[in-house]
Coordinates of C-alpha atoms and ligand atoms in Angstrom, one line a residue:
M1 CA 7.0 12.6 4.2
E2 CA 4.1 14.2 2.2
N3 CA 3.5 17.8 3.3
D4 CA 6.8 18.0 5.1
T5 CA 7.9 21.6 5.0
T6 CA 11.4 20.8 6.3
L7 CA 12.1 19.4 2.8
R8 CA 12.4 22.9 1.5
T9 CA 14.8 24.0 4.4
W10 CA 17.9 23.6 2.4
L11 CA 16.7 25.6 -0.6
D12 CA 15.1 28.3 1.6
A13 CA 18.4 28.6 3.4
L14 CA 20.1 29.7 0.2
N15 CA 17.9 32.9 0.3
L16 CA 17.7 33.3 -3.5
D17 CA 15.6 35.9 -5.3
H18 CA 15.7 33.8 -8.4
P19 CA 15.4 30.0 -9.2
L20 CA 18.1 27.8 -8.1
V21 CA 20.6 27.3 -10.9
I22 CA 23.0 24.3 -11.2
A23 CA 25.2 24.6 -14.3
G24 CA 28.5 23.4 -15.6
P25 CA 29.6 20.9 -18.3
C26 CA 28.1 17.6 -19.0
S27 CA 31.5 16.0 -18.3
A28 CA 34.6 17.2 -16.6
E29 CA 37.2 16.8 -19.4
T30 CA 40.4 18.5 -18.3
E31 CA 41.4 20.5 -15.3
E32 CA 41.7 23.5 -17.5
Q33 CA 38.3 23.1 -19.0
V34 CA 36.5 22.6 -15.6
L35 CA 38.3 25.6 -14.0
N36 CA 37.8 27.9 -17.0
I37 CA 34.1 27.3 -17.2
A38 CA 33.7 27.7 -13.5
H39 CA 35.5 31.1 -13.6
Q40 CA 33.0 32.2 -16.2
L41 CA 30.1 31.1 -14.0
Q42 CA 31.4 32.9 -10.9
D43 CA 29.3 36.1 -10.1
T44 CA 26.3 34.8 -12.0
D45 CA 23.0 33.3 -10.7
V46 CA 24.7 29.9 -10.4
S47 CA 24.8 28.4 -7.1
Y48 CA 26.2 24.8 -7.8
Y49 CA 28.7 23.9 -10.2
R50 CA 28.0 20.6 -12.0
A51 CA 30.4 18.3 -13.8
G52 CA 30.0 14.6 -14.6
I53 CA 33.0 12.5 -13.5
W54 CA 31.5 9.0 -14.1
K55 CA 29.3 9.3 -17.2
P56 CA 26.7 6.8 -17.8
R57 CA 26.9 6.3 -21.6
T58 CA 24.2 4.5 -23.5
R59 CA 26.7 2.5 -25.7
P60 CA 30.1 1.3 -24.6
G61 CA 33.3 2.9 -26.3
M62 CA 32.3 6.6 -25.8
F63 CA 34.0 8.8 -23.3
E64 CA 33.1 7.5 -19.9
G65 CA 34.4 10.3 -17.6
V66 CA 37.7 11.1 -16.0
G67 CA 36.8 9.4 -12.8
A68 CA 38.1 10.3 -9.3
L69 CA 40.8 12.7 -10.6
G70 CA 37.9 15.1 -11.6
L71 CA 36.8 15.4 -8.1
K72 CA 40.0 17.2 -7.3
W73 CA 39.3 19.7 -10.1
L74 CA 35.9 20.3 -8.5
Q75 CA 37.5 20.9 -5.1
K76 CA 39.7 23.5 -6.9
V77 CA 36.5 25.0 -8.4
K78 CA 35.3 25.6 -4.8
A79 CA 38.5 27.2 -3.5
E80 CA 39.0 29.4 -6.4
T81 CA 35.4 30.5 -7.2
G82 CA 33.4 29.9 -4.0
L83 CA 30.9 27.8 -6.2
K84 CA 29.5 24.8 -4.4
T85 CA 30.0 21.6 -6.3
A86 CA 27.7 18.9 -7.7
T87 CA 28.3 15.6 -9.4
E88 CA 26.4 12.3 -10.3
V89 CA 27.0 9.2 -8.1
A90 CA 25.9 5.8 -9.1
N91 CA 27.2 3.4 -6.6
R92 CA 28.8 3.2 -3.0
A93 CA 32.3 3.8 -4.3
H94 CA 31.3 7.0 -6.0
V95 CA 29.4 8.3 -2.9
E96 CA 32.4 7.5 -0.8
L97 CA 34.8 9.4 -3.1
A98 CA 32.4 12.3 -3.4
L99 CA 32.2 12.6 0.3
E100 CA 36.1 12.5 0.6
H101 CA 36.2 15.3 -1.8
D102 CA 33.6 17.5 -0.1
I103 CA 31.1 17.6 -3.0
D104 CA 28.2 19.6 -1.7
L105 CA 25.3 18.2 -3.9
L106 CA 25.0 14.7 -5.4
W107 CA 22.4 13.6 -7.9
I108 CA 21.2 10.2 -8.8
G109 CA 21.0 9.8 -12.8
A110 CA 18.0 8.7 -14.6
R111 CA 19.6 5.3 -15.3
S112 CA 20.2 4.7 -11.6
T113 CA 16.7 5.7 -10.4
V114 CA 15.3 2.8 -12.3
S115 CA 17.1 0.3 -10.0
P116 CA 16.0 0.1 -6.4
F117 CA 19.2 -2.0 -5.6
I118 CA 21.3 0.8 -6.8
V119 CA 19.4 3.6 -5.0
Q120 CA 19.4 1.5 -1.9
E121 CA 23.1 1.1 -2.0
I122 CA 23.5 4.9 -2.5
A123 CA 21.1 5.6 0.3
D124 CA 23.0 3.3 2.6
A125 CA 26.3 4.8 1.7
L126 CA 24.8 8.3 2.4
Q127 CA 23.1 7.5 5.7
G128 CA 23.9 10.1 8.4
T129 CA 25.4 12.7 6.0
D130 CA 23.9 16.1 5.4
K131 CA 24.6 16.3 1.7
I132 CA 22.0 17.7 -0.7
V133 CA 20.7 14.7 -2.8
L134 CA 18.6 15.3 -6.0
V135 CA 16.9 12.5 -7.7
K136 CA 16.4 12.4 -11.4
N137 CA 13.3 10.8 -12.7
P138 CA 13.8 7.3 -14.0
V139 CA 14.3 6.9 -17.8
N140 CA 10.8 5.4 -18.1
P141 CA 7.7 7.4 -17.1
D142 CA 7.0 5.5 -13.8
L143 CA 6.1 7.8 -11.0
S144 CA 6.3 5.1 -8.4
L145 CA 9.9 4.3 -9.2
W146 CA 10.8 8.0 -8.9
L147 CA 8.9 8.3 -5.6
G148 CA 10.4 5.0 -4.4
A149 CA 13.9 6.2 -4.8
I150 CA 13.1 9.6 -3.0
E151 CA 11.5 7.4 -0.1
R152 CA 14.5 5.2 0.1
L153 CA 16.7 8.3 0.6
A154 CA 14.2 9.7 3.1
A155 CA 14.2 6.5 5.0
A156 CA 18.1 6.7 5.2
D157 CA 17.6 10.0 7.1
I158 CA 18.7 12.3 4.2
K159 CA 16.9 15.5 4.8
K160 CA 18.1 17.7 2.0
L161 CA 16.2 16.1 -0.8
G162 CA 15.0 17.3 -4.2
A163 CA 13.8 15.8 -7.6
I164 CA 15.1 16.6 -11.1
H165 CA 12.8 16.3 -14.1
R166 CA 14.9 15.3 -17.1
G167 CA 12.4 14.0 -19.4
F168 CA 11.5 10.2 -20.3
S169 CA 12.5 7.9 -23.1
T170 CA 10.2 7.2 -25.9
Y171 CA 10.2 4.6 -28.6
E172 CA 8.8 7.0 -31.2
K173 CA 11.0 10.0 -31.9
T174 CA 9.8 13.3 -30.9
K175 CA 11.3 16.9 -31.0
Y176 CA 12.8 16.2 -27.6
R177 CA 15.6 13.9 -26.7
N178 CA 13.7 12.8 -23.6
N179 CA 10.0 13.7 -23.6
P180 CA 8.9 16.1 -20.8
E181 CA 6.0 14.4 -19.4
W182 CA 4.9 17.5 -17.4
Q183 CA 1.8 15.9 -16.0
L184 CA 4.1 13.4 -14.1
A185 CA 6.1 16.1 -12.7
I186 CA 3.1 17.8 -11.7
E187 CA 1.8 14.6 -9.9
L188 CA 5.1 14.5 -8.0
Q189 CA 4.4 18.1 -7.0
T190 CA 1.0 17.3 -5.9
K191 CA 2.2 14.4 -3.8
F192 CA 5.1 16.3 -2.2
P193 CA 4.4 20.0 -2.5
D194 CA 7.4 20.9 -0.4
L195 CA 10.0 18.8 -2.2
P196 CA 12.1 21.1 -4.3
L197 CA 11.7 20.4 -8.0
I198 CA 14.4 21.2 -10.5
N199 CA 14.1 21.1 -14.3
D200 CA 16.9 19.8 -16.6
P201 CA 16.1 21.3 -19.9
S202 CA 19.5 20.1 -21.2
H203 CA 18.6 16.3 -21.2
I204 CA 14.9 17.2 -22.1
T205 CA 15.6 19.0 -25.4
G206 CA 19.1 17.7 -26.4
K207 CA 19.2 20.9 -28.4
R208 CA 20.7 24.2 -27.0
N209 CA 18.1 26.3 -29.1
M210 CA 15.2 24.7 -27.2
I211 CA 16.5 25.3 -23.6
F212 CA 14.9 28.6 -23.1
D213 CA 11.4 27.5 -23.9
V214 CA 11.5 24.4 -21.8
S215 CA 13.0 26.4 -18.9
Q216 CA 10.2 29.0 -19.1
T217 CA 7.6 26.3 -19.2
A218 CA 9.2 24.7 -16.1
L219 CA 9.1 28.2 -14.2
D220 CA 5.5 28.6 -15.3
L221 CA 4.8 25.3 -13.6
N222 CA 6.4 26.4 -10.2
F223 CA 9.7 24.5 -10.7
D224 CA 12.3 25.8 -8.1
G225 CA 15.3 25.6 -10.2
L226 CA 17.2 24.7 -13.3
M227 CA 20.1 22.5 -14.2
I228 CA 21.6 23.5 -17.5
E229 CA 24.7 22.0 -19.0
T230 CA 27.3 24.7 -19.8
H231 CA 30.5 24.5 -21.7
S232 CA 33.0 27.1 -22.9
D233 CA 33.2 25.3 -26.3
P234 CA 29.9 23.3 -26.6
D235 CA 30.5 22.1 -30.1
N236 CA 33.7 20.3 -29.1
A237 CA 32.4 19.0 -25.8
W238 CA 33.3 15.3 -25.1
S239 CA 29.7 14.4 -24.4
D240 CA 26.4 15.9 -25.2
A241 CA 27.8 18.6 -27.5
S242 CA 24.5 19.6 -29.1
Q243 CA 22.7 20.6 -25.9
Q244 CA 25.3 22.6 -24.0
V245 CA 25.3 26.4 -23.8
T246 CA 28.1 28.8 -23.4
P247 CA 28.4 30.7 -20.0
S248 CA 27.2 33.9 -21.7
S249 CA 24.3 32.2 -23.3
L250 CA 23.3 30.9 -19.8
V251 CA 23.5 34.4 -18.3
Q252 CA 21.3 35.6 -21.2
I253 CA 18.8 32.8 -20.6
M254 CA 18.6 33.5 -17.0
K255 CA 18.1 37.3 -17.7
D256 CA 15.3 36.7 -20.4
L257 CA 13.3 34.0 -18.3
K258 CA 10.1 35.5 -16.7
I259 CA 10.1 34.4 -13.1
R260 CA 6.4 34.1 -11.8
K261 CA 4.9 34.5 -8.5
E262 CA 3.3 31.5 -7.0
T263 CA 0.1 33.7 -6.4
D264 CA -1.2 37.1 -5.8
T265 CA -3.7 38.3 -3.1
E266 CA -5.2 41.3 -5.2
A267 CA -9.0 41.0 -5.2
N268 CA -9.7 41.9 -8.8
Y269 CA -7.2 39.4 -10.0
N270 CA -8.7 36.7 -7.8
A271 CA -12.3 37.6 -8.8
K272 CA -11.3 37.2 -12.5
L273 CA -9.3 34.0 -11.9
N274 CA -12.3 32.5 -10.0
N275 CA -14.6 33.3 -12.9
L276 CA -12.4 31.7 -15.6
R277 CA -11.9 28.6 -13.3
A278 CA -15.6 28.2 -13.0
Q279 CA -15.9 28.3 -16.8
I280 CA -13.1 25.7 -17.0
D281 CA -14.9 23.4 -14.5
M282 CA -18.2 23.7 -16.4
I283 CA -16.4 22.9 -19.8
D284 CA -14.7 19.9 -18.3
N285 CA -18.0 18.5 -17.1
Q286 CA -19.3 19.1 -20.6
V287 CA -16.3 17.1 -22.1
I288 CA -16.9 14.3 -19.7
E289 CA -20.6 14.2 -20.6
L290 CA -19.7 14.1 -24.3
L291 CA -17.1 11.4 -23.9
G292 CA -19.6 9.3 -22.1
K293 CA -22.1 9.7 -24.9
R294 CA -19.5 8.9 -27.6
M295 CA -18.7 5.7 -25.7
K296 CA -22.5 4.8 -25.6
V297 CA -22.5 5.0 -29.3
A298 CA -19.4 2.9 -29.5
D299 CA -21.3 0.3 -27.4
G300 CA -24.0 0.5 -30.2
I301 CA -21.4 -0.2 -32.9
G302 CA -20.0 -3.0 -30.7
M303 CA -23.4 -4.7 -30.7
L304 CA -23.8 -4.4 -34.4
K305 CA -20.4 -5.7 -35.1
K306 CA -21.0 -8.7 -32.8
Q307 CA -24.2 -9.6 -34.8
K308 CA -22.3 -9.7 -38.1
N309 CA -19.0 -11.1 -36.5
V310 CA -17.1 -8.0 -37.8
A311 CA -13.6 -7.1 -36.4
V312 CA -13.5 -4.3 -33.8
L313 CA -10.6 -2.4 -35.4
Q314 CA -11.3 -0.7 -38.8
S315 CA -8.0 0.9 -39.6
K316 CA -9.1 2.7 -42.7
R317 CA -11.9 4.5 -41.2
W318 CA -9.8 5.3 -38.1
N319 CA -7.0 6.9 -40.2
E320 CA -9.7 9.0 -41.9
I321 CA -11.1 10.2 -38.5
L322 CA -7.5 11.0 -37.3
G323 CA -6.7 13.0 -40.3
K324 CA -10.0 15.0 -40.2
M325 CA -9.5 15.8 -36.5
V326 CA -5.9 17.1 -37.0
L327 CA -7.2 19.5 -39.6
E328 CA -10.1 20.6 -37.5
G329 CA -7.9 20.9 -34.4
E330 CA -5.6 23.2 -36.3
E331 CA -8.4 25.5 -37.0
K332 CA -9.2 25.7 -33.4
G333 CA -5.4 26.2 -32.4
L334 CA -5.0 22.8 -31.1
S335 CA -1.5 21.2 -31.9
E336 CA -1.3 17.9 -33.9
E337 CA 0.6 16.3 -31.2
F338 CA -2.3 17.1 -28.7
I339 CA -5.0 15.9 -31.2
L340 CA -3.1 12.6 -31.9
K341 CA -2.7 11.9 -28.2
L342 CA -6.2 12.8 -27.4
F343 CA -7.9 10.7 -30.1
K344 CA -5.6 7.8 -29.7
A345 CA -6.7 7.7 -26.1
I346 CA -10.5 8.0 -27.0
H347 CA -10.1 5.4 -29.7
Q348 CA -8.5 2.9 -27.2
E349 CA -11.5 3.6 -24.8
S350 CA -13.9 2.8 -27.7
I351 CA -12.1 -0.3 -28.5
N352 CA -12.2 -1.4 -24.8
H353 CA -15.9 -0.7 -24.8
Q354 CA -16.6 -2.7 -28.1
E355 CA -14.3 -5.5 -26.8
R356 CA -16.4 -5.8 -23.6
I357 CA -19.6 -6.1 -25.8
I358 CA -18.4 -8.4 -28.4
N359 CA -16.6 -10.8 -25.9
G360 CA -18.9 -10.1 -22.9
Ligands
PEP1 C1 23.8 14.2 -16.7 O1 23.1 14.9 -16.0 O2 24.9 14.4 -17.1 C2 23.1 13.0 -17.0 C3 23.9 11.8 -17.4 O3 21.8 12.9 -16.9 P1 20.7 11.9 -17.1 O4 21.0 10.9 -15.9 O5 19.5 12.7 -16.8 O6 20.8 11.1 -18.3
MN2 MN1 24.8 15.3 -20.3

């Protein structure tokens, strides 16, 4: 299904002059809440109204969703506002109930994408339907798991497919709730350039004040749409309270986002761009050249340590290097996060080189 332009047909058919917006509460709580939010999202850029009916909570004992009852509320939303409806499904029974209640778009949650059994069960239950199915990335940063889920659905003849980037779990705490591994989403885009790609800044950030920036980054990276959790009273939401925005904030976010064109044909722009790209290519070559040199020096250190039977890892020296590089990076406008990632990777490669020499 690589380079399959029909993958975009469902999105193109919406004929939007802005990114696709899927919005609504994390969870359906009450009929009144569901309808109230929906009415506030009517006549905005929102095309699909989302609400979680079955909630995958990390720990037991928290609100786990209202269940099938909520599907009736979503039907009411469609009848009263004309908004199309969307919910998460995690097994065959969910799919059957969602189909019975004429839900327009189903998504597979991050905790389900990790399980090929669950994804296959959902694909089998959906076989032969014409629903839109969006696959969230798995919780762990594993591109093949994400691809595999999409391929299982494609194999079940589901034509209206898309992917949602909602970020990835990390052991180390970062400023994000789920780290946006943008490179991974870009790799998915490279592999399936026609697969609509949606960003979920709500679950990436976990904080409503970061949603705008992540949404803008997503649009800058050619994402086709956004899924943003929206609640009329975010602070008192029954789940994910800190990341939901009000309907009026959502409208403001959509207004402030800069929507970039994919490209431009103007000659002057292209000439300048090509010039800058040539510079980047040259610098990238120099970076590789330098890294190669650095590893040759590491090999030399490995040989010395081997002669004296000294351990490869010298933590004190390494911490000094890291601290120095963070400061120097700062002066050059490079973030601490980037420098740490870069030098940890360089360090690991050095260790591998030295290990090979010492044990080889
Ligand atoms: C959700 O969208 O409400 C949800 C539970 O998301 P995720 O699967 O990304 O955690
Ligand atoms: Mn949520």
